[in-house]
PDB file of C-alpha atoms in Angstrom:
ATOM      1  CA  MET A  24     -36.206-109.197 -94.230  1.00 64.00           C
ATOM      2  CA  LYS A  25     -37.198-109.078 -90.369  1.00 64.00           C
ATOM      3  CA  LYS A  26     -36.615-112.887 -90.287  1.00 67.00           C
ATOM      4  CA  ILE A  27     -33.002-112.502 -91.593  1.00 75.00           C
ATOM      5  CA  ILE A  28     -32.113-109.639 -89.312  1.00 73.00           C
ATOM      6  CA  LEU A  29     -33.361-111.576 -86.452  1.00 68.00           C
ATOM      7  CA  ILE A  30     -31.447-114.680 -87.539  1.00 74.00           C
ATOM      8  CA  PHE A  31     -28.387-112.469 -87.874  1.00 70.00           C
ATOM      9  CA  ILE A  32     -28.746-110.764 -84.497  1.00 75.00           C
ATOM     10  CA  VAL A  33     -29.256-114.239 -82.841  1.00 69.00           C
ATOM     11  CA  ALA A  34     -26.112-115.642 -84.553  1.00 71.00           C
ATOM     12  CA  PHE A  35     -24.186-112.532 -83.738  1.00 69.00           C
ATOM     13  CA  VAL A  36     -25.217-112.912 -80.030  1.00 66.00           C
ATOM     14  CA  SER A  37     -24.499-116.582 -80.017  1.00 70.00           C
ATOM     15  CA  ALA A  38     -21.293-115.943 -81.593  1.00 66.00           C
ATOM     16  CA  LEU A  39     -20.371-113.557 -78.953  1.00 62.00           C
ATOM     17  CA  THR A  40     -21.323-115.640 -76.133  1.00 63.00           C
ATOM     18  CA  GLY A  41     -19.313-118.657 -77.768  1.00 57.00           C
ATOM     19  CA  VAL A  42     -16.294-116.404 -78.011  1.00 47.00           C
ATOM     20  CA  THR A  43     -16.588-115.317 -74.339  1.00 48.00           C
ATOM     21  CA  CYS A  44     -17.062-118.956 -73.255  1.00 45.00           C
ATOM     22  CA  ALA A  45     -14.040-119.960 -75.304  1.00 44.00           C
ATOM     23  CA  ALA A  46     -12.123-117.051 -73.781  1.00 43.00           C
ATOM     24  CA  GLU A  47     -12.971-118.318 -70.421  1.00 46.00           C
ATOM     25  CA  ASN A  48     -11.490-121.691 -71.231  1.00 50.00           C
ATOM     26  CA  ILE A  49      -8.215-120.273 -72.579  1.00 49.00           C
ATOM     27  CA  PRO A  50      -5.603-119.831 -69.883  1.00 51.00           C
ATOM     28  CA  VAL A  51      -4.476-116.417 -69.501  1.00 48.00           C
ATOM     29  CA  MET A  52      -0.823-116.022 -69.574  1.00 51.00           C
ATOM     30  CA  PRO A  53       0.529-114.907 -66.284  1.00 52.00           C
ATOM     31  CA  ASP A  54       3.043-112.123 -65.869  1.00 60.00           C
ATOM     32  CA  SER A  55       6.577-113.096 -66.173  1.00 69.00           C
ATOM     33  CA  SER A  56       7.345-111.624 -62.661  1.00 73.00           C
ATOM     34  CA  VAL A  57       4.527-113.724 -61.172  1.00 72.00           C
ATOM     35  CA  VAL A  58       6.039-116.853 -62.538  1.00 73.00           C
ATOM     36  CA  GLN A  59       9.552-115.848 -61.389  1.00 78.00           C
ATOM     37  CA  GLU A  60       8.327-115.170 -57.780  1.00 79.00           C
ATOM     38  CA  LYS A  61       6.759-118.686 -57.739  1.00 79.00           C
ATOM     39  CA  ALA A  62       9.843-120.267 -59.122  1.00 78.00           C
ATOM     40  CA  ASP A  63      12.049-118.369 -56.553  1.00 79.00           C
ATOM     41  CA  LEU A  64       9.560-119.536 -53.754  1.00 82.00           C
ATOM     42  CA  THR A  65       9.635-123.011 -54.732  1.00 84.00           C
ATOM     43  CA  LEU A  66      13.327-123.084 -54.903  1.00 81.00           C
ATOM     44  CA  LEU A  67      13.606-121.494 -51.589  1.00 84.00           C
ATOM     45  CA  GLN A  68      11.379-124.144 -50.035  1.00 85.00           C
ATOM     46  CA  MET A  69      13.439-127.026 -51.698  1.00 85.00           C
ATOM     47  CA  LYS A  70      16.624-125.370 -50.459  1.00 83.00           C
ATOM     48  CA  GLN A  71      15.310-125.102 -46.928  1.00 85.00           C
ATOM     49  CA  LYS A  72      14.118-128.679 -47.016  1.00 84.00           C
ATOM     50  CA  HIS A  73      17.486-129.942 -48.304  1.00 81.00           C
ATOM     51  CA  GLU A  74      19.353-128.026 -45.480  1.00 84.00           C
ATOM     52  CA  LEU A  75      16.927-129.427 -42.991  1.00 84.00           C
ATOM     53  CA  GLU A  76      17.680-132.890 -44.146  1.00 83.00           C
ATOM     54  CA  LEU A  77      21.319-132.227 -44.190  1.00 79.00           C
ATOM     55  CA  GLU A  78      21.115-131.096 -40.440  1.00 82.00           C
ATOM     56  CA  ASN A  79      19.187-134.351 -39.554  1.00 78.00           C
ATOM     57  CA  LEU A  80      21.851-136.511 -41.327  1.00 76.00           C
ATOM     58  CA  ASN A  81      24.782-134.713 -39.681  1.00 74.00           C
ATOM     59  CA  SER A  82      23.095-134.988 -36.335  1.00 74.00           C
ATOM     60  CA  LYS A  83      22.577-138.779 -36.796  1.00 74.00           C
ATOM     61  CA  LYS A  84      26.213-139.024 -37.935  1.00 72.00           C
ATOM     62  CA  MET A  85      27.375-137.225 -34.964  1.00 72.00           C
ATOM     63  CA  GLN A  86      25.288-139.518 -32.727  1.00 69.00           C
ATOM     64  CA  THR A  87      26.651-142.684 -34.388  1.00 73.00           C
ATOM     65  CA  ALA A  88      30.235-141.331 -34.170  1.00 69.00           C
ATOM     66  CA  LEU A  89      29.802-140.288 -30.642  1.00 70.00           C
ATOM     67  CA  ILE A  90      28.897-143.997 -29.471  1.00 74.00           C
ATOM     68  CA  PRO A  91      32.162-145.540 -30.163  1.00 74.00           C
ATOM     69  CA  VAL A  92      34.001-142.700 -28.722  1.00 71.00           C
ATOM     70  CA  VAL A  93      32.074-143.057 -25.504  1.00 73.00           C
ATOM     71  CA  ALA A  94      32.432-146.825 -25.638  1.00 73.00           C
ATOM     72  CA  ILE A  95      36.201-146.538 -26.006  1.00 76.00           C
ATOM     73  CA  VAL A  96      36.472-143.971 -23.224  1.00 72.00           C
ATOM     74  CA  PHE A  97      34.541-146.257 -20.785  1.00 73.00           C
ATOM     75  CA  VAL A  98      36.149-149.413 -21.853  1.00 73.00           C
ATOM     76  CA  PHE A  99      39.930-148.085 -21.683  1.00 74.00           C
ATOM     77  CA  GLY A 100      39.575-144.833 -19.614  1.00 75.00           C
ATOM     78  CA  VAL A 101      37.706-146.185 -16.569  1.00 75.00           C
ATOM     79  CA  PRO A 102      40.020-148.966 -15.725  1.00 76.00           C
ATOM     80  CA  ALA A 103      43.120-146.627 -16.489  1.00 80.00           C
ATOM     81  CA  ILE A 104      41.639-144.196 -14.055  1.00 86.00           C
ATOM     82  CA  VAL A 105      40.900-146.840 -11.328  1.00 83.00           C
ATOM     83  CA  LEU A 106      44.409-148.125 -11.930  1.00 82.00           C
ATOM     84  CA  LEU A 107      45.929-144.674 -11.560  1.00 87.00           C
ATOM     85  CA  LEU A 108      43.858-144.131  -8.252  1.00 88.00           C
ATOM     86  CA  ILE A 109      45.077-147.552  -6.891  1.00 89.00           C
ATOM     87  CA  VAL A 110      48.645-146.493  -7.560  1.00 88.00           C
ATOM     88  CA  LEU A 111      48.276-143.114  -6.144  1.00 91.00           C
ATOM     89  CA  LEU A 112      46.662-144.271  -2.889  1.00 91.00           C
ATOM     90  CA  THR A 113      49.281-146.991  -2.530  1.00 88.00           C
ATOM     91  CA  LEU A 114      52.042-144.444  -2.961  1.00 90.00           C
ATOM     92  CA  ARG A 115      50.368-142.140  -0.599  1.00 92.00           C
ATOM     93  CA  TYR A 116      50.170-144.782   1.856  1.00 91.00           C
ATOM     94  CA  ARG A 117      53.942-145.686   1.604  1.00 89.00           C
ATOM     95  CA  LEU A 118      54.888-142.269   1.764  1.00 92.00           C
ATOM     96  CA  LYS A 119      52.869-141.778   4.973  1.00 92.00           C
ATOM     97  CA  ILE A 120      54.534-144.852   6.540  1.00 88.00           C
ATOM     98  CA  GLN A 121      58.058-143.564   5.557  1.00 87.00           C
ATOM     99  CA  LYS A 122      57.235-140.163   7.077  1.00 91.00           C
ATOM    100  CA  ASP A 123      56.184-141.775  10.115  1.00 88.00           C
ATOM    101  CA  ARG A 124      59.490-143.949  10.371  1.00 84.00           C
ATOM    102  CA  CYS A 125      61.302-140.721   9.695  1.00 84.00           C
ATOM    103  CA  SER A 126      59.564-138.761  12.501  1.00 88.00           C
ATOM    104  CA  VAL A 127      60.218-141.627  14.870  1.00 84.00           C
ATOM    105  CA  ILE A 128      63.892-141.582  13.983  1.00 83.00           C
ATOM    106  CA  GLU A 129      64.032-137.776  14.496  1.00 85.00           C
ATOM    107  CA  LYS A 130      62.394-138.055  17.852  1.00 85.00           C
ATOM    108  CA  ALA A 131      64.768-140.740  18.870  1.00 83.00           C
ATOM    109  CA  ILE A 132      67.850-138.640  17.806  1.00 83.00           C
ATOM    110  CA  GLU A 133      66.461-135.524  19.685  1.00 85.00           C
ATOM    111  CA  SER A 134      65.852-137.419  22.776  1.00 86.00           C
ATOM    112  CA  GLY A 135      69.201-139.089  22.618  1.00 82.00           C
ATOM    113  CA  ARG A 136      67.890-142.761  22.477  1.00 82.00           C
ATOM    114  CA  GLU A 137      69.179-145.399  20.170  1.00 81.00           C
ATOM    115  CA  LEU A 138      66.746-147.503  18.026  1.00 75.00           C
ATOM    116  CA  PRO A 139      67.086-151.141  17.804  1.00 77.00           C
ATOM    117  CA  ASP A 140      68.609-152.728  14.810  1.00 72.00           C
ATOM    118  CA  SER A 141      65.465-154.565  14.011  1.00 69.00           C
ATOM    119  CA  PHE A 142      63.590-151.096  13.590  1.00 70.00           C
ATOM    120  CA  PHE A 143      65.846-150.432  10.240  1.00 69.00           C
ATOM    121  CA  GLU A 144      65.511-154.107   9.085  1.00 68.00           C
ATOM    122  CA  GLU A 145      62.521-155.471   7.032  1.00 61.00           C
ATOM    123  CA  PRO A 146      60.604-157.854   9.264  1.00 53.00           C
ATOM    124  CA  SER A 147      61.661-161.446   8.329  1.00 51.00           C
ATOM    125  CA  SER A 148      58.119-162.536   8.702  1.00 48.00           C
ATOM    126  CA  LYS A 149      57.029-160.450   5.799  1.00 52.00           C
ATOM    127  CA  LYS A 150      59.563-161.866   3.241  1.00 54.00           C
ATOM    128  CA  PRO A 151      58.317-165.514   3.079  1.00 56.00           C
ATOM    129  CA  LEU A 152      54.752-164.148   3.062  1.00 58.00           C
ATOM    130  CA  TYR A 153      55.571-161.901   0.088  1.00 63.00           C
ATOM    131  CA  ILE A 154      57.334-164.719  -1.701  1.00 67.00           C
ATOM    132  CA  LYS A 155      54.427-166.812  -1.126  1.00 72.00           C
ATOM    133  CA  LYS A 156      52.022-164.305  -2.609  1.00 81.00           C
ATOM    134  CA  ARG A 157      54.341-163.936  -5.536  1.00 81.00           C
ATOM    135  CA  LEU A 158      53.921-167.693  -6.289  1.00 84.00           C
ATOM    136  CA  SER A 159      50.079-167.351  -5.888  1.00 85.00           C
ATOM    137  CA  THR A 160      49.947-164.455  -8.171  1.00 87.00           C
ATOM    138  CA  ALA A 161      52.163-166.372 -10.630  1.00 88.00           C
ATOM    139  CA  PHE A 162      49.914-169.357 -10.828  1.00 91.00           C
ATOM    140  CA  THR A 163      46.752-167.230 -11.078  1.00 90.00           C
ATOM    141  CA  LEU A 164      48.075-165.312 -14.025  1.00 89.00           C
ATOM    142  CA  ILE A 165      49.135-168.531 -15.676  1.00 91.00           C
ATOM    143  CA  ALA A 166      45.739-170.109 -15.168  1.00 91.00           C
ATOM    144  CA  LEU A 167      44.030-166.830 -16.310  1.00 90.00           C
ATOM    145  CA  GLY A 168      46.017-167.017 -19.538  1.00 89.00           C
ATOM    146  CA  VAL A 169      45.261-170.715 -20.176  1.00 91.00           C
ATOM    147  CA  GLY A 170      41.699-169.913 -19.612  1.00 90.00           C
ATOM    148  CA  ILE A 171      41.747-167.162 -22.174  1.00 88.00           C
ATOM    149  CA  LEU A 172      43.641-169.407 -24.627  1.00 88.00           C
ATOM    150  CA  PHE A 173      40.959-172.246 -24.312  1.00 88.00           C
ATOM    151  CA  PHE A 174      38.296-169.542 -24.926  1.00 87.00           C
ATOM    152  CA  GLY A 175      40.122-168.441 -27.973  1.00 85.00           C
ATOM    153  CA  LEU A 176      40.426-172.132 -29.267  1.00 87.00           C
ATOM    154  CA  ILE A 177      36.815-172.615 -28.717  1.00 87.00           C
ATOM    155  CA  ALA A 178      35.801-169.131 -30.359  1.00 84.00           C
ATOM    156  CA  GLU A 179      38.515-169.866 -33.214  1.00 85.00           C
ATOM    157  CA  ASN A 180      39.744-166.302 -32.793  1.00 82.00           C
ATOM    158  CA  LYS A 181      43.423-165.747 -33.251  1.00 81.00           C
ATOM    159  CA  TYR A 182      43.405-162.469 -31.448  1.00 83.00           C
ATOM    160  CA  ILE A 183      42.157-163.953 -28.263  1.00 82.00           C
ATOM    161  CA  TRP A 184      45.108-166.498 -28.534  1.00 80.00           C
ATOM    162  CA  ALA A 185      47.478-163.571 -28.663  1.00 84.00           C
ATOM    163  CA  PHE A 186      45.918-161.772 -25.963  1.00 85.00           C
ATOM    164  CA  SER A 187      46.233-164.769 -23.719  1.00 86.00           C
ATOM    165  CA  ALA A 188      49.925-164.761 -23.940  1.00 88.00           C
ATOM    166  CA  ILE A 189      49.943-161.503 -21.945  1.00 89.00           C
ATOM    167  CA  PRO A 190      48.964-163.126 -18.655  1.00 90.00           C
ATOM    168  CA  ILE A 191      50.809-166.378 -19.276  1.00 90.00           C
ATOM    169  CA  LEU A 192      54.157-164.501 -19.863  1.00 90.00           C
ATOM    170  CA  ILE A 193      53.595-162.273 -16.801  1.00 90.00           C
ATOM    171  CA  GLY A 194      52.750-165.296 -14.660  1.00 90.00           C
ATOM    172  CA  LEU A 195      55.832-166.951 -16.004  1.00 92.00           C
ATOM    173  CA  GLY A 196      57.944-163.987 -15.119  1.00 90.00           C
ATOM    174  CA  GLN A 197      56.563-163.947 -11.559  1.00 89.00           C
ATOM    175  CA  LEU A 198      57.172-167.592 -11.096  1.00 90.00           C
ATOM    176  CA  PHE A 199      60.754-166.970 -12.376  1.00 91.00           C
ATOM    177  CA  VAL A 200      61.402-164.167  -9.952  1.00 88.00           C
ATOM    178  CA  TYR A 201      59.842-166.431  -7.140  1.00 87.00           C
ATOM    179  CA  LYS A 202      62.453-169.181  -7.966  1.00 88.00           C
ATOM    180  CA  ILE A 203      65.285-166.611  -7.814  1.00 88.00           C
ATOM    181  CA  GLU A 204      64.011-164.961  -4.575  1.00 84.00           C
ATOM    182  CA  GLU A 205      63.435-168.403  -2.864  1.00 82.00           C
ATOM    183  CA  LYS A 206      66.967-169.449  -3.937  1.00 84.00           C
ATOM    184  CA  SER A 207      68.577-166.495  -2.433  1.00 82.00           C
ATOM    185  CA  ARG A 208      66.482-166.629   0.694  1.00 78.00           C
ATOM    186  CA  ILE A 209      67.515-170.332   1.188  1.00 79.00           C
ATOM    187  CA  GLU A 210      71.211-169.320   0.619  1.00 80.00           C
ATOM    188  CA  GLU A 211      70.970-166.457   3.085  1.00 77.00           C
ATOM    189  CA  GLN A 212      69.375-168.665   5.692  1.00 74.00           C
ATOM    190  CA  PHE A 213      71.982-171.353   5.044  1.00 76.00           C
ATOM    191  CA  SER A 214      74.831-168.768   5.517  1.00 77.00           C
ATOM    192  CA  LYS A 215      73.116-167.754   8.828  1.00 70.00           C
ATOM    193  CA  GLY A 216      72.716-171.265  10.076  1.00 67.00           C
ATOM    194  CA  GLN A 217      68.999-171.012  10.546  1.00 59.00           C
ATOM    195  CA  TYR A 218      67.444-172.915   7.589  1.00 52.00           C
ATOM    196  CA  ILE A 219      64.355-174.609   8.439  1.00 52.00           C
ATOM    197  CA  ASP A 220      62.465-176.501   5.763  1.00 51.00           C
ATOM    198  CA  GLU A 221      58.929-175.158   5.411  1.00 47.00           C
TER     199      GLU A 221
END
């Protein structure tokens, strides 16, 4: 009987230790509030990561969108500003010359002196020089347009062909104006009787 009780105690103890070992292997169900907090934390981390990726993507988009804008400003804006400055400086210079002429006329009137007629006329030496400059500009523009046209033919680009028409037409216009001015200048010299073939 002692043996049976001893076997029963050993079996009971071993059964208890087995149950506790099995209980240790069984996962304990966590509380639902802990699970909810972990899920919220994971969701918050994912949301922050997504917002960070969106910010990076938006900054990259802004950088890529800014490059063409800067390029357009530099390609078209800088030449326009330079051209505007040249026009303003030229107008300022002409205005200064005109003011100087007016001040000379005022001083002559105040002192009672008469100015020669040549003071009021444009110097005849400037006219042929200006006309020759117009002819030079016309040929330069036509040559530039033809050069661009040949480049367009080599590159097989119809937009370059179209662009070449601009300097060619401006040059032809300059040439046309040169011919008209030259004809009127020759007629004027014939009427004055001072035509000299240059």
